[in-house]
Structures are given as C-alpha cells and as structure tokens.
Tab-separated table of N, CA and C in Angstrom:
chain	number	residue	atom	x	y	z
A	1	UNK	N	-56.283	-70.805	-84.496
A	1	UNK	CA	-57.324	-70.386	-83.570
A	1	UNK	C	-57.998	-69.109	-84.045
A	2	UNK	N	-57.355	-68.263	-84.802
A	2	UNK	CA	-57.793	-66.711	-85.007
A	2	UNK	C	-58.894	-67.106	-86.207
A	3	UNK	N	-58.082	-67.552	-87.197
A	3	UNK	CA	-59.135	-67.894	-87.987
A	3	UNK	C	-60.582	-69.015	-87.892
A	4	UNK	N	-60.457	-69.331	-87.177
A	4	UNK	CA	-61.367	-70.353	-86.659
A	4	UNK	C	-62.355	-69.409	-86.315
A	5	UNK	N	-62.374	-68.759	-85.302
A	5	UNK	CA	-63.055	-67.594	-84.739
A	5	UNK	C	-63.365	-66.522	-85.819
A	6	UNK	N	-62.755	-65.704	-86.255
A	6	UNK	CA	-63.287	-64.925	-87.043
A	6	UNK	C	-63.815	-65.499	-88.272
A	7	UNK	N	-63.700	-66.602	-88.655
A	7	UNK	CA	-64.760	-67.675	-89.849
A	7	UNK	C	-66.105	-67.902	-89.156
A	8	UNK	N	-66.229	-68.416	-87.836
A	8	UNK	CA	-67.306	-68.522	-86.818
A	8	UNK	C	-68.087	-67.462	-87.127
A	9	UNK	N	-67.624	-65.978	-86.804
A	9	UNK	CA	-67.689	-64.797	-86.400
A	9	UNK	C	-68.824	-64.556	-88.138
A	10	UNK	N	-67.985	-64.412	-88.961
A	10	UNK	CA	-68.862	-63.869	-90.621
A	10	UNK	C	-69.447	-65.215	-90.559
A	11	UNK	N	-69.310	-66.287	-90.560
A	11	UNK	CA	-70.476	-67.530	-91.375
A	11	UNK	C	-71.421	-67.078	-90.363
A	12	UNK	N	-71.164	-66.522	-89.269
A	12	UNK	CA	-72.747	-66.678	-88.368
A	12	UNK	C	-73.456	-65.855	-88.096
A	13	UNK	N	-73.340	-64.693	-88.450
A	13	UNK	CA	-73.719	-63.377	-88.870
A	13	UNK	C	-74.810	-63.427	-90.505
A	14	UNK	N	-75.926	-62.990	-90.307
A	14	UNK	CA	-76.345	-62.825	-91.363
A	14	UNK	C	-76.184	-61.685	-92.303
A	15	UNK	N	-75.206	-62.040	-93.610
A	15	UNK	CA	-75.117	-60.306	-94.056
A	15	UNK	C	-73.703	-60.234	-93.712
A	16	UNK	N	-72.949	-61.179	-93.419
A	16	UNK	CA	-71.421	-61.396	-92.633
A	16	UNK	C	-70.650	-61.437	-93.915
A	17	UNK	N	-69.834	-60.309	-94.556
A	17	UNK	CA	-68.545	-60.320	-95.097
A	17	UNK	C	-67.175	-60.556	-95.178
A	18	UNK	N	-66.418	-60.069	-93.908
A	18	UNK	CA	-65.826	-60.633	-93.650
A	18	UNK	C	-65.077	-60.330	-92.231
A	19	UNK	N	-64.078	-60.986	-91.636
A	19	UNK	CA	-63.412	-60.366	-90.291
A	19	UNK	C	-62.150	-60.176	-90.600
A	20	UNK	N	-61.815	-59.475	-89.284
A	20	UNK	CA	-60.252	-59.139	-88.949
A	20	UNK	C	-60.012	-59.047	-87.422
A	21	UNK	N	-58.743	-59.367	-87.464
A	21	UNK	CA	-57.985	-59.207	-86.186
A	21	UNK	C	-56.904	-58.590	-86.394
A	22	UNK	N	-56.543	-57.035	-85.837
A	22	UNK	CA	-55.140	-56.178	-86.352
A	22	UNK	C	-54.879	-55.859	-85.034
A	23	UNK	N	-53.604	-55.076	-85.113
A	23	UNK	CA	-52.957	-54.472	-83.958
A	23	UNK	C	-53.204	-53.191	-84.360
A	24	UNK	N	-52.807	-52.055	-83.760
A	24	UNK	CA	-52.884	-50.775	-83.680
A	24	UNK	C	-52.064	-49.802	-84.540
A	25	UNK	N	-51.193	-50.609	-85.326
A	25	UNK	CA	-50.122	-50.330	-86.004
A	25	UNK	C	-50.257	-50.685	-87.294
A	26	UNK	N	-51.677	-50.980	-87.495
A	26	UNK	CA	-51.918	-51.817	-88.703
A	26	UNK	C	-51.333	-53.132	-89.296
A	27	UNK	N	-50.829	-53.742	-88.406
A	27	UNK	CA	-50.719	-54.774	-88.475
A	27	UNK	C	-51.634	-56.564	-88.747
A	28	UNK	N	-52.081	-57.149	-89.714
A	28	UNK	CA	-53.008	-57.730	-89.556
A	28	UNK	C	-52.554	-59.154	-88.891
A	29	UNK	N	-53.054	-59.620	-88.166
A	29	UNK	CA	-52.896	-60.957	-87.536
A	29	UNK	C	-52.864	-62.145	-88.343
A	30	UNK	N	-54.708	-61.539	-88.561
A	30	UNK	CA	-55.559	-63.009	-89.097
A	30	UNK	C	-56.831	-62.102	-89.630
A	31	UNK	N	-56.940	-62.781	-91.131
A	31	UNK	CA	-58.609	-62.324	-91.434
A	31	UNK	C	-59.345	-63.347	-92.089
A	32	UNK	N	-60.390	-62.995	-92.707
A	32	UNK	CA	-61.264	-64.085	-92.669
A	32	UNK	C	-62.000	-63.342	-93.652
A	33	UNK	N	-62.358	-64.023	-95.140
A	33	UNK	CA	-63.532	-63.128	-96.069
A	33	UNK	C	-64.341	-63.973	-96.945
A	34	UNK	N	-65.174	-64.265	-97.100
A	34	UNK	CA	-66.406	-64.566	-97.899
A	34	UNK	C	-65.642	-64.847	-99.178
A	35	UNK	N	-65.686	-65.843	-100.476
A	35	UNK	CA	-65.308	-65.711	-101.503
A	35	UNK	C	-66.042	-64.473	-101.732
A	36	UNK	N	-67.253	-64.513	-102.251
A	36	UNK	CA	-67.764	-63.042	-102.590
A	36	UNK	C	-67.748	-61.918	-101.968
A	37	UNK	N	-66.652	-61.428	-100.997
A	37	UNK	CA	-67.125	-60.641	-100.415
A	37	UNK	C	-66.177	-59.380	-101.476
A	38	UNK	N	-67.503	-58.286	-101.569
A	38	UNK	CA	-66.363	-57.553	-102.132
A	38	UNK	C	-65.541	-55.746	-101.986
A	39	UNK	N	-65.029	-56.396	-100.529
A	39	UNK	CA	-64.131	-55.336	-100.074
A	39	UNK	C	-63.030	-56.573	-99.584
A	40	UNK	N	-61.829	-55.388	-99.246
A	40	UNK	CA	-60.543	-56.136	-98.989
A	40	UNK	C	-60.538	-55.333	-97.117
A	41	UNK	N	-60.732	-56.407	-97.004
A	41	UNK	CA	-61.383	-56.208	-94.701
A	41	UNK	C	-59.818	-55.747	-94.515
A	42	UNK	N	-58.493	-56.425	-94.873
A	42	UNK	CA	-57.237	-55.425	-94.621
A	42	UNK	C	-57.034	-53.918	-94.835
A	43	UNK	N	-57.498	-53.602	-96.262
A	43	UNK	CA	-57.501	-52.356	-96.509
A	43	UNK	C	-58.597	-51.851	-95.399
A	44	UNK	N	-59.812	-51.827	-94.980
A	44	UNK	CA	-60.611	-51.464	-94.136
A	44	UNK	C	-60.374	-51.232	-92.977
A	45	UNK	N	-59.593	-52.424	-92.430
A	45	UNK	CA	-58.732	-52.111	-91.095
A	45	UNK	C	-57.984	-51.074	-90.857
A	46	UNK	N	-57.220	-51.210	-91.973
A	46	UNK	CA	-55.716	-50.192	-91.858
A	46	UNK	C	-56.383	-48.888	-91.968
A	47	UNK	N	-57.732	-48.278	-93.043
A	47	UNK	CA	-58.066	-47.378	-92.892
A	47	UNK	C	-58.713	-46.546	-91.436
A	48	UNK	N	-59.608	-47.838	-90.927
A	48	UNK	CA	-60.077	-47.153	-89.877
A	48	UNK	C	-59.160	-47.453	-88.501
A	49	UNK	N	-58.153	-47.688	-88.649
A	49	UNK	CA	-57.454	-48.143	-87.585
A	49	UNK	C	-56.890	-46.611	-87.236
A	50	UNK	N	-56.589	-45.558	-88.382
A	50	UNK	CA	-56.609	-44.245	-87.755
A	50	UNK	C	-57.551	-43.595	-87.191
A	51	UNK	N	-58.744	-43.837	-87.802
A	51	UNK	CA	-59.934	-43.133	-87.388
A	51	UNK	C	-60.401	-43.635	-85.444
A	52	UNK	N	-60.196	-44.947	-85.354
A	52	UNK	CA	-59.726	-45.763	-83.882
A	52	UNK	C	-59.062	-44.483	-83.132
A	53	UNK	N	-58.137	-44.282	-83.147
A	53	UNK	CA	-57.211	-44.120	-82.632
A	53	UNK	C	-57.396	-42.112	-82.423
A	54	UNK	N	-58.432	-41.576	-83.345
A	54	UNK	CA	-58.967	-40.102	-82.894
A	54	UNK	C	-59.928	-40.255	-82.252
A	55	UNK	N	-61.049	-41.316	-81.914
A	55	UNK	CA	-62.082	-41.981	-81.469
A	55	UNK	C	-61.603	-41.767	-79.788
A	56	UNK	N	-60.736	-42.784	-79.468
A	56	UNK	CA	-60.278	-42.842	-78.393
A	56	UNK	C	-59.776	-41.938	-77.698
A	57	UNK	N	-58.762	-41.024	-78.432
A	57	UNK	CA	-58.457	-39.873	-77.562
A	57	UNK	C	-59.697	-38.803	-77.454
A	58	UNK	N	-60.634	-39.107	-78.163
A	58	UNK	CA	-61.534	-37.704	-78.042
A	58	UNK	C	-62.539	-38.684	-77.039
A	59	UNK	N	-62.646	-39.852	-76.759
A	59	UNK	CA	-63.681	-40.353	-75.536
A	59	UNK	C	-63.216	-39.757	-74.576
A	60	UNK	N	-61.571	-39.713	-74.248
A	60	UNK	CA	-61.017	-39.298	-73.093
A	60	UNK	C	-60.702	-37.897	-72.617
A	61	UNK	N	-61.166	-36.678	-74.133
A	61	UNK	CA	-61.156	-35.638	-73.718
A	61	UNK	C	-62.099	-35.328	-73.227
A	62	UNK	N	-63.613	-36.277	-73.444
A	62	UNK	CA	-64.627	-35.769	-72.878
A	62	UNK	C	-65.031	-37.006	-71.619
A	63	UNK	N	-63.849	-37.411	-71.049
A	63	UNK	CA	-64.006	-37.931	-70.311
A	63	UNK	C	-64.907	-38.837	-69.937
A	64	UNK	N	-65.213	-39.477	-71.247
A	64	UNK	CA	-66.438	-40.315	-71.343
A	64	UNK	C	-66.076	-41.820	-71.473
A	65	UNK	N	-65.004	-42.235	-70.696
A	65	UNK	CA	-64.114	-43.578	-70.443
A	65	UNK	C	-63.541	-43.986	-71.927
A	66	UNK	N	-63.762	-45.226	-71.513
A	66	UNK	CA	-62.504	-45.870	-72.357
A	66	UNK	C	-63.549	-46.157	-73.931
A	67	UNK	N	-63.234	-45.970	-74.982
A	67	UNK	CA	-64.108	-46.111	-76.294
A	67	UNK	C	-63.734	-48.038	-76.784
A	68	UNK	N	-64.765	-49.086	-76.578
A	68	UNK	CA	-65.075	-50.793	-76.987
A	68	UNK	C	-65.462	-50.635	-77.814
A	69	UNK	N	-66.133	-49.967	-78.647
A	69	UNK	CA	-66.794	-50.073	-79.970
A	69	UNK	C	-66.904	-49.274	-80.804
A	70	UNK	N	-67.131	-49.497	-81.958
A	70	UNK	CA	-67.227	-48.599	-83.142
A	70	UNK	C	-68.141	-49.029	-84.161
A	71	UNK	N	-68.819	-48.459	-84.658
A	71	UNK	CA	-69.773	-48.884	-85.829
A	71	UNK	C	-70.193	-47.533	-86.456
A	72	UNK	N	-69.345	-47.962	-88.245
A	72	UNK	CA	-69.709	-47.083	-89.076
A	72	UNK	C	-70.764	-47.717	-90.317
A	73	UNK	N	-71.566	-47.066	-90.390
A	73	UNK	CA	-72.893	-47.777	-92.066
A	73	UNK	C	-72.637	-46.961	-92.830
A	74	UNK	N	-72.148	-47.158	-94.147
A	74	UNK	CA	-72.147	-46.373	-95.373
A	74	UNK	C	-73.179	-47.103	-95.836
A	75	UNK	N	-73.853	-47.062	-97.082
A	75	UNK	CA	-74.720	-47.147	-98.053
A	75	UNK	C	-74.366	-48.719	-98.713
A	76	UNK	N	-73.170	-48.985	-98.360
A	76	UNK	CA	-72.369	-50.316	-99.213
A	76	UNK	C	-72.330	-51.566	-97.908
A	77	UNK	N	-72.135	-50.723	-96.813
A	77	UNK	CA	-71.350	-51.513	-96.039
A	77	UNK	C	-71.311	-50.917	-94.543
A	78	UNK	N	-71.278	-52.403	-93.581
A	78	UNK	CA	-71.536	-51.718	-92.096
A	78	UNK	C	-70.199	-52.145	-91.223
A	79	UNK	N	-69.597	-51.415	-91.145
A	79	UNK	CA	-68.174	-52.430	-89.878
A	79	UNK	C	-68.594	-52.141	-88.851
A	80	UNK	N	-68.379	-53.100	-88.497
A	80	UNK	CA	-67.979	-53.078	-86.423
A	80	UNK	C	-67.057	-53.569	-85.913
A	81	UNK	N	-66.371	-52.360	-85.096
A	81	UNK	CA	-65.305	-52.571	-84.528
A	81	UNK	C	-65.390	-52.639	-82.952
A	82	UNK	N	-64.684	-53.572	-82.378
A	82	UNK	CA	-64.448	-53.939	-80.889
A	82	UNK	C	-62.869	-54.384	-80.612
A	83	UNK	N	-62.631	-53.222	-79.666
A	83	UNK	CA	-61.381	-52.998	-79.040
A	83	UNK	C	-60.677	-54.098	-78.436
A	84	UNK	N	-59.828	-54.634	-78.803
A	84	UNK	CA	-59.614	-55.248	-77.623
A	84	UNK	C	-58.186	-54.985	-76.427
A	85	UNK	N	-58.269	-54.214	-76.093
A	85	UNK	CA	-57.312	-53.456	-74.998
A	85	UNK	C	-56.790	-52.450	-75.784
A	86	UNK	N	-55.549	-52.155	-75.542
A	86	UNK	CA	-54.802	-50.954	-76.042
A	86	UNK	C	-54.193	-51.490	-77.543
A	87	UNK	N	-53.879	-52.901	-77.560
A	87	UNK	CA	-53.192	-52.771	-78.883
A	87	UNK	C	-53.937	-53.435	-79.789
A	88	UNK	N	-55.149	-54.071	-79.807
A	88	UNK	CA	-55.570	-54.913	-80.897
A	88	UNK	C	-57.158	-54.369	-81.000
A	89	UNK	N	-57.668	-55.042	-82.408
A	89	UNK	CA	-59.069	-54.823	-82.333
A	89	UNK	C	-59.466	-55.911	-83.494
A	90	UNK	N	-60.701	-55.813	-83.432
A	90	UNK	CA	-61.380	-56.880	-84.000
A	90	UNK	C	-62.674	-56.011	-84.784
A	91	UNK	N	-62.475	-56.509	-86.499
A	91	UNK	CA	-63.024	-55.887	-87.368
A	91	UNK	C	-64.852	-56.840	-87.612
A	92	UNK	N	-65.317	-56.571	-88.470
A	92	UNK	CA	-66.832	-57.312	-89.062
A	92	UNK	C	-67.141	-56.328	-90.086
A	93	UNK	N	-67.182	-56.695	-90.935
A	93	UNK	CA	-67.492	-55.959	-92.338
A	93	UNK	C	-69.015	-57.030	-92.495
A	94	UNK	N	-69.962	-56.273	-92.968
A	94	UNK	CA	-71.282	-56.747	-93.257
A	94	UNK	C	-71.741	-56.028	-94.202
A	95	UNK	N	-73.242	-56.500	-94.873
A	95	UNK	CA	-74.339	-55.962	-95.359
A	95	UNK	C	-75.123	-54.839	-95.009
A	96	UNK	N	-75.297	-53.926	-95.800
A	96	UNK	CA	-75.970	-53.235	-94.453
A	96	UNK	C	-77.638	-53.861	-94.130
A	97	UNK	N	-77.970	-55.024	-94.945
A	97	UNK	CA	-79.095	-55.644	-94.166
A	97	UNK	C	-78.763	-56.860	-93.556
A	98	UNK	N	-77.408	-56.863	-92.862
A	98	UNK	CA	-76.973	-57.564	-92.314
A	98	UNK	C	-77.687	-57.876	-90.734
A	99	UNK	N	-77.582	-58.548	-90.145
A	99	UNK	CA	-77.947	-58.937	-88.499
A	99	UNK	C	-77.064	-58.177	-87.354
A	100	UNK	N	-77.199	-57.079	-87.497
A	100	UNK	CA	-76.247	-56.101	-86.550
A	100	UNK	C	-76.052	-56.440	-85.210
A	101	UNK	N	-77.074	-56.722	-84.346
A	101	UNK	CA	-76.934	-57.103	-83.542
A	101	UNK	C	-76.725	-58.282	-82.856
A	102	UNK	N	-76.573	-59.587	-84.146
A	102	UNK	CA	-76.118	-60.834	-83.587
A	102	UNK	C	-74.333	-60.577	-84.169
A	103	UNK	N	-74.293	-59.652	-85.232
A	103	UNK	CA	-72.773	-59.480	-84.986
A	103	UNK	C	-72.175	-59.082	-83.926
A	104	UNK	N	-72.350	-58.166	-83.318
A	104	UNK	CA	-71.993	-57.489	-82.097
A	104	UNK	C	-71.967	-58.776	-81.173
A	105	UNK	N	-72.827	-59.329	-80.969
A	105	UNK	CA	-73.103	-60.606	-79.866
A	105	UNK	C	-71.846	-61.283	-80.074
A	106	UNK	N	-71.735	-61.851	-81.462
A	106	UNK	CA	-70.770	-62.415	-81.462
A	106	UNK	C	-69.444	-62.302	-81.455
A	107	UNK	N	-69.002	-60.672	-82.109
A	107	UNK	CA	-68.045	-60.211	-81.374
A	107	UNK	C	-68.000	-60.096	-79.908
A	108	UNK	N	-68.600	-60.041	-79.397
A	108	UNK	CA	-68.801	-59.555	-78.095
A	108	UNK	C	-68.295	-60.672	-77.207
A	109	UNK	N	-68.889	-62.315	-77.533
A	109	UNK	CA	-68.280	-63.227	-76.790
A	109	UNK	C	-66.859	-63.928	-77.450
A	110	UNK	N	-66.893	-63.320	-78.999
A	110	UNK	CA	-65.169	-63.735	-78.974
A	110	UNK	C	-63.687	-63.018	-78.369
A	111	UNK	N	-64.343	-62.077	-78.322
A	111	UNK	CA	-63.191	-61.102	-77.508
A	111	UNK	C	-62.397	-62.097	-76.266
A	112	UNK	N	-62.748	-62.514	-75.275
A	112	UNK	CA	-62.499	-63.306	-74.489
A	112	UNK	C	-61.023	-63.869	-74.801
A	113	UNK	N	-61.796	-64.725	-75.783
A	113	UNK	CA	-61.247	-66.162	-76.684
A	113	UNK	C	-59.826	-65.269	-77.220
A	114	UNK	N	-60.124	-64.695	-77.989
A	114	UNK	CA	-59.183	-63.731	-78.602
A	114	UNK	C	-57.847	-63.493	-77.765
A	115	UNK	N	-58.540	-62.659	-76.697
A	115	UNK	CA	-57.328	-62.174	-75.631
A	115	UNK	C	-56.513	-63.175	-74.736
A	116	UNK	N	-57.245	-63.745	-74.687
A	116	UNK	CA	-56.603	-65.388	-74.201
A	116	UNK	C	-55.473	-65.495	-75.190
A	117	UNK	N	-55.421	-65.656	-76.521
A	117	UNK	CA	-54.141	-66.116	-77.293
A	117	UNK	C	-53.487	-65.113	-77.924
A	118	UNK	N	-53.742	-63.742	-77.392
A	118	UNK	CA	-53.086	-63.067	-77.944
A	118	UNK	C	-51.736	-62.911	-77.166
C-alpha cells in the first residue's frame, strides 16, 4: 500500500523525484525513486528529519500551533515535507521546476490513506 501511494505521489507530480514515508527516528517505512533520480530520498529524510524536529519545537515556542509542512528549495532540489502526527512524515523530493503545488495537493490527499495503515 505505501508504495503504491508514494509511486502515485512522484509519477504524478511534474518534476517528481522521488518519495518517502519515515518515522521520527529515522526510520524508513517505504520509499519510492525515479530510476534517474539522482539523490538517495533516505539519506534526505534522515537528514531533515532533525531539522523536523527544531521546526516543531520552535512553532510551539512561538506558539504558532502545531508545524504540517515543510518546504526547503536549494538550487538542485525542492522537498516537501508533511507531518503526519507525532511520529511519521511524508517526504517529495522534486525539480526545482517541478509542479509544487500539485505536489503538495497530492501529498495533501495521501496523508489520509497513509494514516489509515499506519
């Protein structure tokens, strides 16, 4: 099921590299990558899965609720990240002339799906 979804998730994205589904611990579930894609979406996870995790406590020092998303663009490459509760999240590595906002969409309605089988 994970991979099903996060294959959905990059083939339908224009500019779609690849996905992930991790826990908070860096743990990876399930990922999903482009033959050509060329970053390793695990290593990406595990990196920003700390950066997650200063994100969140600093939403809550400024009392600015709970932090669902994340999106960083380097020059190479765009991730987006969406939370999904306290222990998991869901990665998208793209182009940066990728379709940003039909990624998001589509993260956006797999989350659901996701939490259901997690």
């Amino acid at each position: 099921m994970f991979k099903e979804t996060l294959k959905e998730l990059v083939e339908g994205t224009e500019g779609g590299l690849a996905g992930l589904l991790m826990d908070s611990s860096g743990i990876t579930l399930e990922s999903y990558a482009k033959d050509d894609s060329p970053f390793d979406i695990n290593s990406i996870g595990i990196e920003f899965g700390v950066v997650i995790g200063q994100i969140k406590r600093a939403a809550e020092m400024l009392e600015a609720g709970s932090a669902n998303e994340i999106a960083v663009g380097t020059d190479k490459l765009i991730t987006v990240i969406r939370l999904l509760g306290d222990t998991y999240f869901l990665a998208l590595a793209m182009s940066p002339g990728g379709n940003f906002g039909k990624g998001r969409y589509l993260m956006r309605t797999a989350a659901p799906k996701l939490m259901a089988e997690l």
